[in-house]
Amino acid sequence: QKEVEQNSGPLSVPEGAIASLNCTYSDRGSQSFFWYRQYSGKSPELIMFIYSNGDKEDGRFTAQLNKASQYVSLLIRDSQPSDSATYLCAVENSGNTPLVFGKGTRLSVIA
Amino acid sequence: KAGVTQTPRYLIKTRGQQVTLSCSPISGHRSVSWYQQTPGQGLQFLFEYFSETQRNKGNFPGRFSGRQFSNSRSEMNVSTLELGDSALYLCASRGRVEDSPLHFGNGTRLTVT
């Protein structure tokens, strides 16, 4: 059973701080890693994806991947109240296998 | 480019009935996946279709079925509804199968009474 684990939260951070969201996965053969944001009552929207070890930056977001430790994280710099949402980590073994999602971490950014 | 379109947005059914949900993928996307989302279980994979063929199937009972048409539109059907089938059903499409992210529709909120 392939598993993706996330701390359910809530993770509370003050406005302007860095929010750090973490995810671990069980399938060592995983190749592709995605972060989605889901506002309450809405569908998930893609924030970032990462395929190689290291960091990938996109605006205020940085995804970090460590395949040896089977660990992927998302950093949100200068957090805003509008970042308050549930963040879902998703992992894929190959293009022919389904994405497996974690249950998400609820982030609350306090103004 | 239009996104993934799911209809209907909301459904209320009673136990024992059946329901059909529809999904139109992003133009040019040939892969369509369905997920069930509940507060307790999170997003759980139902099935994936590619070029009218089921590529992958999750661990759901046979009451859950789906199909894909030649225009890539997809439907999923749930027969003999149970209270536990109440959930948000999400459809997602992707372009190239390898490595590309899923793009989700707005979902269908199914309530079984």
PDB file of C-alpha atoms in Angstrom:
ATOM      1  CA  GLN A   1       0.000   0.000   0.000  1.00  0.00           C
ATOM      2  CA  LYS A   2       1.623   3.206  -1.157  1.00  0.00           C
ATOM      3  CA  GLU A   3       1.246   5.911   1.476  1.00  0.00           C
ATOM      4  CA  VAL A   4       1.718   9.627   1.623  1.00  0.00           C
ATOM      5  CA  GLU A   5       1.822  11.140   5.089  1.00  0.00           C
ATOM      6  CA  GLN A   6       1.210  14.717   6.086  1.00  0.00           C
ATOM      7  CA  ASN A   7       0.664  16.364   9.449  1.00  0.00           C
ATOM      8  CA  SER A   8      -3.014  17.310   9.479  1.00  0.00           C
ATOM      9  CA  GLY A   9      -2.395  20.566  11.353  1.00  0.00           C
ATOM     10  CA  PRO A  10      -3.648  23.130  11.766  1.00  0.00           C
ATOM     11  CA  LEU A  11      -0.351  24.864  11.232  1.00  0.00           C
ATOM     12  CA  SER A  12      -0.685  28.460  12.367  1.00  0.00           C
ATOM     13  CA  VAL A  13       1.823  31.096  11.268  1.00  0.00           C
ATOM     14  CA  PRO A  14       1.760  34.899  11.559  1.00  0.00           C
ATOM     15  CA  GLU A  15       1.408  37.007   8.450  1.00  0.00           C
ATOM     16  CA  GLY A  16       4.765  37.580   6.787  1.00  0.00           C
ATOM     17  CA  ALA A  17       6.372  34.458   8.265  1.00  0.00           C
ATOM     18  CA  ILE A  18       7.598  31.361   6.431  1.00  0.00           C
ATOM     19  CA  ALA A  19       5.224  28.405   6.453  1.00  0.00           C
ATOM     20  CA  SER A  20       6.849  24.987   6.151  1.00  0.00           C
ATOM     21  CA  LEU A  21       4.727  22.046   5.053  1.00  0.00           C
ATOM     22  CA  ASN A  22       6.105  18.533   5.059  1.00  0.00           C
ATOM     23  CA  CYS A  23       5.271  15.255   3.384  1.00  0.00           C
ATOM     24  CA  THR A  24       6.781  11.767   3.508  1.00  0.00           C
ATOM     25  CA  TYR A  25       6.067   8.896   1.149  1.00  0.00           C
ATOM     26  CA  SER A  26       6.525   5.163   1.340  1.00  0.00           C
ATOM     27  CA  ASP A  27       7.181   4.165  -2.282  1.00  0.00           C
ATOM     28  CA  ARG A  28      10.894   4.516  -2.938  1.00  0.00           C
ATOM     29  CA  GLY A  29      10.236   4.290  -6.668  1.00  0.00           C
ATOM     30  CA  SER A  30       8.223   7.511  -6.695  1.00  0.00           C
ATOM     31  CA  GLN A  31       9.263   9.857  -9.472  1.00  0.00           C
ATOM     32  CA  SER A  32       6.947  12.856  -9.507  1.00  0.00           C
ATOM     33  CA  PHE A  33       5.789  15.072  -6.670  1.00  0.00           C
ATOM     34  CA  PHE A  34       3.050  17.661  -6.612  1.00  0.00           C
ATOM     35  CA  TRP A  35       1.652  20.234  -4.211  1.00  0.00           C
ATOM     36  CA  TYR A  36      -1.967  21.288  -4.444  1.00  0.00           C
ATOM     37  CA  ARG A  37      -3.841  23.955  -2.510  1.00  0.00           C
ATOM     38  CA  GLN A  38      -7.490  23.463  -1.630  1.00  0.00           C
ATOM     39  CA  TYR A  39      -9.661  26.197  -0.204  1.00  0.00           C
ATOM     40  CA  SER A  40     -12.677  25.141   1.821  1.00  0.00           C
ATOM     41  CA  GLY A  41     -15.483  24.022  -0.468  1.00  0.00           C
ATOM     42  CA  LYS A  42     -13.298  24.245  -3.572  1.00  0.00           C
ATOM     43  CA  SER A  43     -11.353  21.761  -5.658  1.00  0.00           C
ATOM     44  CA  PRO A  44      -7.575  21.285  -5.461  1.00  0.00           C
ATOM     45  CA  GLU A  45      -5.452  23.609  -7.578  1.00  0.00           C
ATOM     46  CA  LEU A  46      -1.879  22.880  -8.552  1.00  0.00           C
ATOM     47  CA  ILE A  47       0.810  25.003  -6.922  1.00  0.00           C
ATOM     48  CA  MET A  48       4.041  23.287  -7.878  1.00  0.00           C
ATOM     49  CA  PHE A  49       5.593  20.075  -9.052  1.00  0.00           C
ATOM     50  CA  ILE A  50       9.107  18.750  -8.647  1.00  0.00           C
ATOM     51  CA  TYR A  51      10.864  15.747 -10.142  1.00  0.00           C
ATOM     52  CA  SER A  52      14.526  16.079  -9.133  1.00  0.00           C
ATOM     53  CA  ASN A  53      16.293  16.244  -5.808  1.00  0.00           C
ATOM     54  CA  GLY A  54      16.893  19.747  -4.530  1.00  0.00           C
ATOM     55  CA  ASP A  55      14.906  22.949  -4.479  1.00  0.00           C
ATOM     56  CA  LYS A  56      12.540  24.464  -7.009  1.00  0.00           C
ATOM     57  CA  GLU A  57      11.340  28.025  -6.558  1.00  0.00           C
ATOM     58  CA  ASP A  58       8.283  29.750  -8.004  1.00  0.00           C
ATOM     59  CA  GLY A  59       7.535  33.163  -6.592  1.00  0.00           C
ATOM     60  CA  ARG A  60       6.863  32.847  -2.865  1.00  0.00           C
ATOM     61  CA  PHE A  61       6.786  29.052  -3.080  1.00  0.00           C
ATOM     62  CA  THR A  62       9.731  26.663  -2.845  1.00  0.00           C
ATOM     63  CA  ALA A  63       9.406  22.899  -3.172  1.00  0.00           C
ATOM     64  CA  GLN A  64      12.176  20.749  -1.745  1.00  0.00           C
ATOM     65  CA  LEU A  65      12.732  17.095  -2.582  1.00  0.00           C
ATOM     66  CA  ASN A  66      14.970  14.544  -0.904  1.00  0.00           C
ATOM     67  CA  LYS A  67      14.442  11.134  -2.490  1.00  0.00           C
ATOM     68  CA  ALA A  68      16.955   9.407  -0.218  1.00  0.00           C
ATOM     69  CA  SER A  69      14.911  10.441   2.812  1.00  0.00           C
ATOM     70  CA  GLN A  70      11.607  10.060   0.928  1.00  0.00           C
ATOM     71  CA  TYR A  71      10.668  13.553   1.939  1.00  0.00           C
ATOM     72  CA  VAL A  72       9.172  16.503   0.094  1.00  0.00           C
ATOM     73  CA  SER A  73       8.344  19.898   1.524  1.00  0.00           C
ATOM     74  CA  LEU A  74       6.743  23.177   0.521  1.00  0.00           C
ATOM     75  CA  LEU A  75       7.911  26.512   1.877  1.00  0.00           C
ATOM     76  CA  ILE A  76       5.719  29.580   1.598  1.00  0.00           C
ATOM     77  CA  ARG A  77       7.585  32.819   2.149  1.00  0.00           C
ATOM     78  CA  ASP A  78       5.897  36.046   3.292  1.00  0.00           C
ATOM     79  CA  SER A  79       2.739  34.126   4.173  1.00  0.00           C
ATOM     80  CA  GLN A  80      -0.521  35.954   3.598  1.00  0.00           C
ATOM     81  CA  PRO A  81      -3.987  35.345   5.075  1.00  0.00           C
ATOM     82  CA  SER A  82      -5.072  34.351   1.560  1.00  0.00           C
ATOM     83  CA  ASP A  83      -2.660  31.392   1.826  1.00  0.00           C
ATOM     84  CA  SER A  84      -4.910  29.880   4.507  1.00  0.00           C
ATOM     85  CA  ALA A  85      -6.046  26.608   2.990  1.00  0.00           C
ATOM     86  CA  THR A  86      -5.387  22.881   3.044  1.00  0.00           C
ATOM     87  CA  TYR A  87      -2.219  21.838   1.223  1.00  0.00           C
ATOM     88  CA  LEU A  88      -2.183  18.418  -0.392  1.00  0.00           C
ATOM     89  CA  CYS A  89       0.951  16.501  -1.254  1.00  0.00           C
ATOM     90  CA  ALA A  90       0.658  14.033  -4.140  1.00  0.00           C
ATOM     91  CA  VAL A  91       3.155  11.435  -5.290  1.00  0.00           C
ATOM     92  CA  GLU A  92       3.383   9.382  -8.473  1.00  0.00           C
ATOM     93  CA  ASN A  93       5.499   6.348  -9.248  1.00  0.00           C
ATOM     94  CA  SER A  94       5.371   6.695 -13.027  1.00  0.00           C
ATOM     95  CA  GLY A  95       3.208   8.281 -15.668  1.00  0.00           C
ATOM     96  CA  ASN A  96       1.117   5.131 -15.847  1.00  0.00           C
ATOM     97  CA  THR A  97       0.193   4.991 -12.175  1.00  0.00           C
ATOM     98  CA  PRO A  98      -2.307   7.124 -10.318  1.00  0.00           C
ATOM     99  CA  LEU A  99      -1.346  10.025  -8.091  1.00  0.00           C
ATOM    100  CA  VAL A 100      -1.534   9.135  -4.413  1.00  0.00           C
ATOM    101  CA  PHE A 101      -2.551  12.007  -2.175  1.00  0.00           C
ATOM    102  CA  GLY A 102      -1.838  12.727   1.447  1.00  0.00           C
ATOM    103  CA  LYS A 103      -4.743  13.836   3.600  1.00  0.00           C
ATOM    104  CA  GLY A 104      -3.453  17.386   3.641  1.00  0.00           C
ATOM    105  CA  THR A 105      -2.157  19.953   6.101  1.00  0.00           C
ATOM    106  CA  ARG A 106      -4.427  22.804   7.091  1.00  0.00           C
ATOM    107  CA  LEU A 107      -2.551  26.103   7.136  1.00  0.00           C
ATOM    108  CA  SER A 108      -3.850  29.165   8.946  1.00  0.00           C
ATOM    109  CA  VAL A 109      -2.082  32.481   8.421  1.00  0.00           C
ATOM    110  CA  ILE A 110      -2.934  34.921  11.185  1.00  0.00           C
ATOM    111  CA  ALA A 111      -3.089  38.623  10.299  1.00  0.00           C
TER     112      ALA A 111
ATOM    113  CA  LYS B   1      -8.490  27.374 -22.549  1.00  0.00           C
ATOM    114  CA  ALA B   2     -11.537  26.029 -20.699  1.00  0.00           C
ATOM    115  CA  GLY B   3     -10.842  23.992 -17.601  1.00  0.00           C
ATOM    116  CA  VAL B   4     -12.241  20.651 -16.521  1.00  0.00           C
ATOM    117  CA  THR B   5     -16.020  20.802 -16.380  1.00  0.00           C
ATOM    118  CA  GLN B   6     -18.064  18.590 -14.101  1.00  0.00           C
ATOM    119  CA  THR B   7     -21.824  18.290 -13.998  1.00  0.00           C
ATOM    120  CA  PRO B   8     -23.905  18.447 -11.984  1.00  0.00           C
ATOM    121  CA  ARG B   9     -22.369  20.473  -9.156  1.00  0.00           C
ATOM    122  CA  TYR B  10     -24.710  19.110  -6.511  1.00  0.00           C
ATOM    123  CA  LEU B  11     -26.820  15.967  -6.236  1.00  0.00           C
ATOM    124  CA  ILE B  12     -29.087  14.609  -3.552  1.00  0.00           C
ATOM    125  CA  LYS B  13     -30.075  10.961  -3.855  1.00  0.00           C
ATOM    126  CA  THR B  14     -31.614   8.357  -1.599  1.00  0.00           C
ATOM    127  CA  ARG B  15     -30.142   5.024  -0.646  1.00  0.00           C
ATOM    128  CA  GLY B  16     -30.504   2.370  -3.292  1.00  0.00           C
ATOM    129  CA  GLN B  17     -30.687   4.781  -6.210  1.00  0.00           C
ATOM    130  CA  GLN B  18     -27.997   5.132  -8.836  1.00  0.00           C
ATOM    131  CA  VAL B  19     -26.251   8.238 -10.097  1.00  0.00           C
ATOM    132  CA  THR B  20     -24.215   9.275 -13.120  1.00  0.00           C
ATOM    133  CA  LEU B  21     -21.648  12.053 -12.995  1.00  0.00           C
ATOM    134  CA  SER B  22     -20.142  13.702 -16.037  1.00  0.00           C
ATOM    135  CA  CYS B  23     -16.732  15.198 -16.748  1.00  0.00           C
ATOM    136  CA  SER B  24     -15.384  17.077 -19.765  1.00  0.00           C
ATOM    137  CA  PRO B  25     -11.577  17.333 -19.698  1.00  0.00           C
ATOM    138  CA  ILE B  26      -9.427  20.208 -20.850  1.00  0.00           C
ATOM    139  CA  SER B  27      -9.342  20.293 -24.631  1.00  0.00           C
ATOM    140  CA  GLY B  28      -6.598  17.992 -25.897  1.00  0.00           C
ATOM    141  CA  HIS B  29      -6.302  16.023 -22.664  1.00  0.00           C
ATOM    142  CA  ARG B  30      -6.867  12.325 -23.171  1.00  0.00           C
ATOM    143  CA  SER B  31      -6.439  11.086 -19.610  1.00  0.00           C
ATOM    144  CA  VAL B  32      -9.274  11.453 -17.112  1.00  0.00           C
ATOM    145  CA  SER B  33      -9.069  10.397 -13.475  1.00  0.00           C
ATOM    146  CA  TRP B  34     -11.770  10.263 -10.833  1.00  0.00           C
ATOM    147  CA  TYR B  35     -11.274  10.732  -7.106  1.00  0.00           C
ATOM    148  CA  GLN B  36     -13.574  10.561  -4.110  1.00  0.00           C
ATOM    149  CA  GLN B  37     -12.920  13.049  -1.335  1.00  0.00           C
ATOM    150  CA  THR B  38     -14.311  12.687   2.175  1.00  0.00           C
ATOM    151  CA  PRO B  39     -13.222  14.447   5.377  1.00  0.00           C
ATOM    152  CA  GLY B  40     -11.995  11.249   6.971  1.00  0.00           C
ATOM    153  CA  GLN B  41     -10.273   9.540   4.046  1.00  0.00           C
ATOM    154  CA  GLY B  42      -9.041  12.445   1.967  1.00  0.00           C
ATOM    155  CA  LEU B  43      -8.668  12.012  -1.774  1.00  0.00           C
ATOM    156  CA  GLN B  44      -9.035   8.406  -2.842  1.00  0.00           C
ATOM    157  CA  PHE B  45      -8.416   7.233  -6.370  1.00  0.00           C
ATOM    158  CA  LEU B  46     -11.342   5.632  -8.175  1.00  0.00           C
ATOM    159  CA  PHE B  47     -10.153   5.032 -11.748  1.00  0.00           C
ATOM    160  CA  GLU B  48      -8.329   6.512 -14.699  1.00  0.00           C
ATOM    161  CA  TYR B  49      -9.258   6.381 -18.349  1.00  0.00           C
ATOM    162  CA  PHE B  50      -7.028   7.011 -21.331  1.00  0.00           C
ATOM    163  CA  SER B  51      -8.214   6.761 -24.918  1.00  0.00           C
ATOM    164  CA  GLU B  52     -11.462   5.096 -23.849  1.00  0.00           C
ATOM    165  CA  THR B  53      -9.619   2.380 -21.880  1.00  0.00           C
ATOM    166  CA  GLN B  54      -9.447   2.006 -18.135  1.00  0.00           C
ATOM    167  CA  ARG B  55      -5.753   2.217 -17.234  1.00  0.00           C
ATOM    168  CA  ASN B  56      -5.937   2.018 -13.463  1.00  0.00           C
ATOM    169  CA  LYS B  57      -8.548   1.191 -10.875  1.00  0.00           C
ATOM    170  CA  GLY B  58      -8.643   1.945  -7.166  1.00  0.00           C
ATOM    171  CA  ASN B  59      -9.975  -0.172  -4.334  1.00  0.00           C
ATOM    172  CA  PHE B  60     -13.651   0.582  -4.646  1.00  0.00           C
ATOM    173  CA  PRO B  61     -16.506  -1.921  -4.965  1.00  0.00           C
ATOM    174  CA  GLY B  62     -17.963  -2.830  -8.313  1.00  0.00           C
ATOM    175  CA  ARG B  63     -20.872  -0.445  -7.688  1.00  0.00           C
ATOM    176  CA  PHE B  64     -18.494   2.250  -8.898  1.00  0.00           C
ATOM    177  CA  SER B  65     -17.924   2.185 -12.629  1.00  0.00           C
ATOM    178  CA  GLY B  66     -16.883   4.544 -15.340  1.00  0.00           C
ATOM    179  CA  ARG B  67     -16.325   4.992 -19.006  1.00  0.00           C
ATOM    180  CA  GLN B  68     -14.714   7.351 -21.447  1.00  0.00           C
ATOM    181  CA  PHE B  69     -16.000   8.391 -24.834  1.00  0.00           C
ATOM    182  CA  SER B  70     -14.112   9.021 -28.052  1.00  0.00           C
ATOM    183  CA  ASN B  71     -14.129  12.782 -27.377  1.00  0.00           C
ATOM    184  CA  SER B  72     -12.404  12.081 -24.005  1.00  0.00           C
ATOM    185  CA  ARG B  73     -15.460  13.025 -21.988  1.00  0.00           C
ATOM    186  CA  SER B  74     -15.980  10.661 -19.092  1.00  0.00           C
ATOM    187  CA  GLU B  75     -18.812   9.484 -16.898  1.00  0.00           C
ATOM    188  CA  MET B  76     -18.829   7.643 -13.638  1.00  0.00           C
ATOM    189  CA  ASN B  77     -21.755   5.701 -12.294  1.00  0.00           C
ATOM    190  CA  VAL B  78     -22.531   4.612  -8.764  1.00  0.00           C
ATOM    191  CA  SER B  79     -25.277   2.034  -8.366  1.00  0.00           C
ATOM    192  CA  THR B  80     -27.180   1.025  -5.249  1.00  0.00           C
ATOM    193  CA  LEU B  81     -26.122   4.127  -3.372  1.00  0.00           C
ATOM    194  CA  GLU B  82     -25.153   3.875   0.281  1.00  0.00           C
ATOM    195  CA  LEU B  83     -24.981   6.615   2.906  1.00  0.00           C
ATOM    196  CA  GLY B  84     -21.194   6.282   2.897  1.00  0.00           C
ATOM    197  CA  ASP B  85     -21.058   7.299  -0.747  1.00  0.00           C
ATOM    198  CA  SER B  86     -21.770  10.881   0.260  1.00  0.00           C
ATOM    199  CA  ALA B  87     -18.671  12.751  -0.840  1.00  0.00           C
ATOM    200  CA  LEU B  88     -17.132  15.224  -3.214  1.00  0.00           C
ATOM    201  CA  TYR B  89     -16.351  13.484  -6.497  1.00  0.00           C
ATOM    202  CA  LEU B  90     -13.527  15.081  -8.393  1.00  0.00           C
ATOM    203  CA  CYS B  91     -12.575  14.587 -11.979  1.00  0.00           C
ATOM    204  CA  ALA B  92      -9.131  15.552 -13.227  1.00  0.00           C
ATOM    205  CA  SER B  93      -7.468  15.508 -16.611  1.00  0.00           C
ATOM    206  CA  ARG B  94      -3.874  15.561 -17.711  1.00  0.00           C
ATOM    207  CA  GLY B  95      -2.080  16.160 -20.976  1.00  0.00           C
ATOM    208  CA  ARG B  96       0.863  13.864 -21.519  1.00  0.00           C
ATOM    209  CA  VAL B  97       0.436  10.914 -19.212  1.00  0.00           C
ATOM    210  CA  GLU B  98       4.062  10.892 -18.112  1.00  0.00           C
ATOM    211  CA  ASP B  99       4.908  13.358 -15.362  1.00  0.00           C
ATOM    212  CA  SER B 100       2.226  15.937 -16.098  1.00  0.00           C
ATOM    213  CA  PRO B 101       0.074  17.226 -13.245  1.00  0.00           C
ATOM    214  CA  LEU B 102      -3.617  16.617 -12.805  1.00  0.00           C
ATOM    215  CA  HIS B 103      -5.977  19.527 -13.350  1.00  0.00           C
ATOM    216  CA  PHE B 104      -9.153  19.223 -11.316  1.00  0.00           C
ATOM    217  CA  GLY B 105     -12.713  20.199 -12.059  1.00  0.00           C
ATOM    218  CA  ASN B 106     -14.954  21.879  -9.492  1.00  0.00           C
ATOM    219  CA  GLY B 107     -16.349  18.549  -8.377  1.00  0.00           C
ATOM    220  CA  THR B 108     -19.790  17.089  -7.820  1.00  0.00           C
ATOM    221  CA  ARG B 109     -21.056  17.109  -4.249  1.00  0.00           C
ATOM    222  CA  LEU B 110     -23.159  13.975  -3.768  1.00  0.00           C
ATOM    223  CA  THR B 111     -25.367  13.620  -0.725  1.00  0.00           C
ATOM    224  CA  VAL B 112     -27.073  10.283  -0.079  1.00  0.00           C
ATOM    225  CA  THR B 113     -29.988  10.329   2.363  1.00  0.00           C
TER     226      THR B 113
END
